[in-house]
Amino acid sequence: MAQKKLNILLIGYGKMGKAIHDVLLKRGHTLCGKIDIDNINELSAYNSTNVDVAIEFSHPSSAFDNVWYCLTHQIPIVCGTTGWLDNMPKIIDYCSKNKSSICYSGNYSIGVNIMFALNEYLAKLMNTHSEYDATMHETHHVYKKDAPSGTAITLAEGILKNNTNKSKWTINRDQLKPDTLFIGHDRIHNEPGIHTVKYTSPIDSIEIKHTAFNREGFATGAVLAAEYIYDKKSTQIYTMYDILNLQKA
């Protein structure tokens, strides 16, 4: 069956928003509006009668308000903004009480989400091999505001859930203890994103790594998520595991 052509609202029109705009047009959808910092007041003009789905890549300071607006106005929403997850319990509570269409991911790249699944499986395999110390590193462009990245946090959580050798993560070397997962981070001009998980022993190391070449992979995943959730309702938040039919470890 042919994919329904959607009216998509973009909330946040930076580099990612522009990349998503290109992909949604390539896939036959319509951009029904774009909201950015200079016209945020225009968001009130949109609701479920003129938007099929919204895609939100804005700023940590505004993401919660944008998501809340869409949920309370019955607009299905795909959110990729990171750095605001302290407010996520409020969104989870809303969804548990009011069936909503929302997909959240710290990274919409198909390749990264396959790495998420590999990371969880590898963490489980390494659980009985405490001689291997797990560490992580991520690199992004200099304009990324939060550190570590949402993708790095997701990878770290996947390790903590599946490997009892680590109980918490940190970006501060002076807080390192044997049960602490260290996440190194760099900000380099024009680097779309590199994430590495490494297990090192005195005799060898095992490493999985994802390198993004550009933003198109992230944008494509976000549009795929929009195509998946626009007509769905759930008491839970959808993730890219649902969109890609990936299995957790």
mmCIF file with all atom_site columns, N, CA, C and O in Angstrom, residues 14 29 34 44 57 85 116 137 154 161 174 205 237:
data_model
loop_
_atom_site.group_PDB
_atom_site.id
_atom_site.type_symbol
_atom_site.label_atom_id
_atom_site.label_alt_id
_atom_site.label_comp_id
_atom_site.label_asym_id
_atom_site.label_entity_id
_atom_site.label_seq_id
_atom_site.pdbx_PDB_ins_code
_atom_site.Cartn_x
_atom_site.Cartn_y
_atom_site.Cartn_z
_atom_site.occupancy
_atom_site.B_iso_or_equiv
_atom_site.pdbx_formal_charge
_atom_site.auth_seq_id
_atom_site.auth_comp_id
_atom_site.auth_asym_id
_atom_site.auth_atom_id
_atom_site.pdbx_PDB_model_num
ATOM 1  N N  . GLY A 1 14  ? 16.737 24.827 12.046 1.00 0.00 ? 14  GLY A N  1
ATOM 2  C CA . GLY A 1 14  ? 18.176 24.954 11.894 1.00 0.00 ? 14  GLY A CA 1
ATOM 3  C C  . GLY A 1 14  ? 18.672 23.986 10.831 1.00 0.00 ? 14  GLY A C  1
ATOM 4  O O  . GLY A 1 14  ? 17.936 23.616 9.904  1.00 0.00 ? 14  GLY A O  1
ATOM 5  N N  . HIS A 1 29  ? 5.928  14.255 0.783  1.00 0.00 ? 29  HIS A N  1
ATOM 6  C CA . HIS A 1 29  ? 5.107  14.918 1.792  1.00 0.00 ? 29  HIS A CA 1
ATOM 7  C C  . HIS A 1 29  ? 5.074  16.427 1.565  1.00 0.00 ? 29  HIS A C  1
ATOM 8  O O  . HIS A 1 29  ? 5.829  16.965 0.747  1.00 0.00 ? 29  HIS A O  1
ATOM 9  N N  . LYS A 1 34  ? 6.621  25.965 9.206  1.00 0.00 ? 34  LYS A N  1
ATOM 10 C CA . LYS A 1 34  ? 7.884  25.836 9.930  1.00 0.00 ? 34  LYS A CA 1
ATOM 11 C C  . LYS A 1 34  ? 7.923  26.882 11.037 1.00 0.00 ? 34  LYS A C  1
ATOM 12 O O  . LYS A 1 34  ? 7.630  28.062 10.818 1.00 0.00 ? 34  LYS A O  1
ATOM 13 N N  . SER A 1 44  ? 0.577  28.487 17.685 1.00 0.00 ? 44  SER A N  1
ATOM 14 C CA . SER A 1 44  ? -0.829 28.422 18.109 1.00 0.00 ? 44  SER A CA 1
ATOM 15 C C  . SER A 1 44  ? -1.804 28.319 16.943 1.00 0.00 ? 44  SER A C  1
ATOM 16 O O  . SER A 1 44  ? -2.980 28.006 17.138 1.00 0.00 ? 44  SER A O  1
ATOM 17 N N  . PHE A 1 57  ? 12.853 19.544 16.241 1.00 0.00 ? 57  PHE A N  1
ATOM 18 C CA . PHE A 1 57  ? 14.286 19.608 16.503 1.00 0.00 ? 57  PHE A CA 1
ATOM 19 C C  . PHE A 1 57  ? 14.599 21.061 16.822 1.00 0.00 ? 57  PHE A C  1
ATOM 20 O O  . PHE A 1 57  ? 14.971 21.828 15.943 1.00 0.00 ? 57  PHE A O  1
ATOM 21 N N  . LEU A 1 85  ? 15.645 16.030 29.130 1.00 0.00 ? 85  LEU A N  1
ATOM 22 C CA . LEU A 1 85  ? 15.000 14.811 29.602 1.00 0.00 ? 85  LEU A CA 1
ATOM 23 C C  . LEU A 1 85  ? 14.591 14.844 31.064 1.00 0.00 ? 85  LEU A C  1
ATOM 24 O O  . LEU A 1 85  ? 13.868 13.961 31.525 1.00 0.00 ? 85  LEU A O  1
ATOM 25 N N  . PHE A 1 116 ? 22.587 0.831  18.713 1.00 0.00 ? 116 PHE A N  1
ATOM 26 C CA . PHE A 1 116 ? 21.974 0.718  20.037 1.00 0.00 ? 116 PHE A CA 1
ATOM 27 C C  . PHE A 1 116 ? 21.697 -0.752 20.367 1.00 0.00 ? 116 PHE A C  1
ATOM 28 O O  . PHE A 1 116 ? 21.967 -1.221 21.472 1.00 0.00 ? 116 PHE A O  1
ATOM 29 N N  . HIS A 1 137 ? 33.114 7.274  23.961 1.00 0.00 ? 137 HIS A N  1
ATOM 30 C CA . HIS A 1 137 ? 33.542 8.592  23.497 1.00 0.00 ? 137 HIS A CA 1
ATOM 31 C C  . HIS A 1 137 ? 32.590 9.058  22.406 1.00 0.00 ? 137 HIS A C  1
ATOM 32 O O  . HIS A 1 137 ? 32.125 8.258  21.590 1.00 0.00 ? 137 HIS A O  1
ATOM 33 N N  . THR A 1 154 ? 21.962 7.345  25.638 1.00 0.00 ? 154 THR A N  1
ATOM 34 C CA . THR A 1 154 ? 21.221 6.123  25.304 1.00 0.00 ? 154 THR A CA 1
ATOM 35 C C  . THR A 1 154 ? 22.149 4.914  25.279 1.00 0.00 ? 154 THR A C  1
ATOM 36 O O  . THR A 1 154 ? 21.812 3.838  25.795 1.00 0.00 ? 154 THR A O  1
ATOM 37 N N  . LYS A 1 161 ? 22.061 -1.148 31.820 1.00 0.00 ? 161 LYS A N  1
ATOM 38 C CA . LYS A 1 161 ? 20.952 -2.096 31.975 1.00 0.00 ? 161 LYS A CA 1
ATOM 39 C C  . LYS A 1 161 ? 21.377 -3.537 31.761 1.00 0.00 ? 161 LYS A C  1
ATOM 40 O O  . LYS A 1 161 ? 20.709 -4.458 32.239 1.00 0.00 ? 161 LYS A O  1
ATOM 41 N N  . ASP A 1 174 ? 37.587 13.036 37.194 1.00 0.00 ? 174 ASP A N  1
ATOM 42 C CA . ASP A 1 174 ? 37.881 13.024 38.623 1.00 0.00 ? 174 ASP A CA 1
ATOM 43 C C  . ASP A 1 174 ? 36.817 12.309 39.443 1.00 0.00 ? 174 ASP A C  1
ATOM 44 O O  . ASP A 1 174 ? 36.964 12.135 40.656 1.00 0.00 ? 174 ASP A O  1
ATOM 45 N N  . SER A 1 205 ? 41.201 -5.451 23.021 1.00 0.00 ? 205 SER A N  1
ATOM 46 C CA . SER A 1 205 ? 40.035 -4.576 23.150 1.00 0.00 ? 205 SER A CA 1
ATOM 47 C C  . SER A 1 205 ? 39.001 -4.926 22.088 1.00 0.00 ? 205 SER A C  1
ATOM 48 O O  . SER A 1 205 ? 39.325 -5.506 21.038 1.00 0.00 ? 205 SER A O  1
ATOM 49 N N  . ILE A 1 237 ? 5.603  5.966  24.942 1.00 0.00 ? 237 ILE A N  1
ATOM 50 C CA . ILE A 1 237 ? 6.292  6.717  23.905 1.00 0.00 ? 237 ILE A CA 1
ATOM 51 C C  . ILE A 1 237 ? 6.938  5.748  22.921 1.00 0.00 ? 237 ILE A C  1
ATOM 52 O O  . ILE A 1 237 ? 7.628  4.815  23.317 1.00 0.00 ? 237 ILE A O  1
#
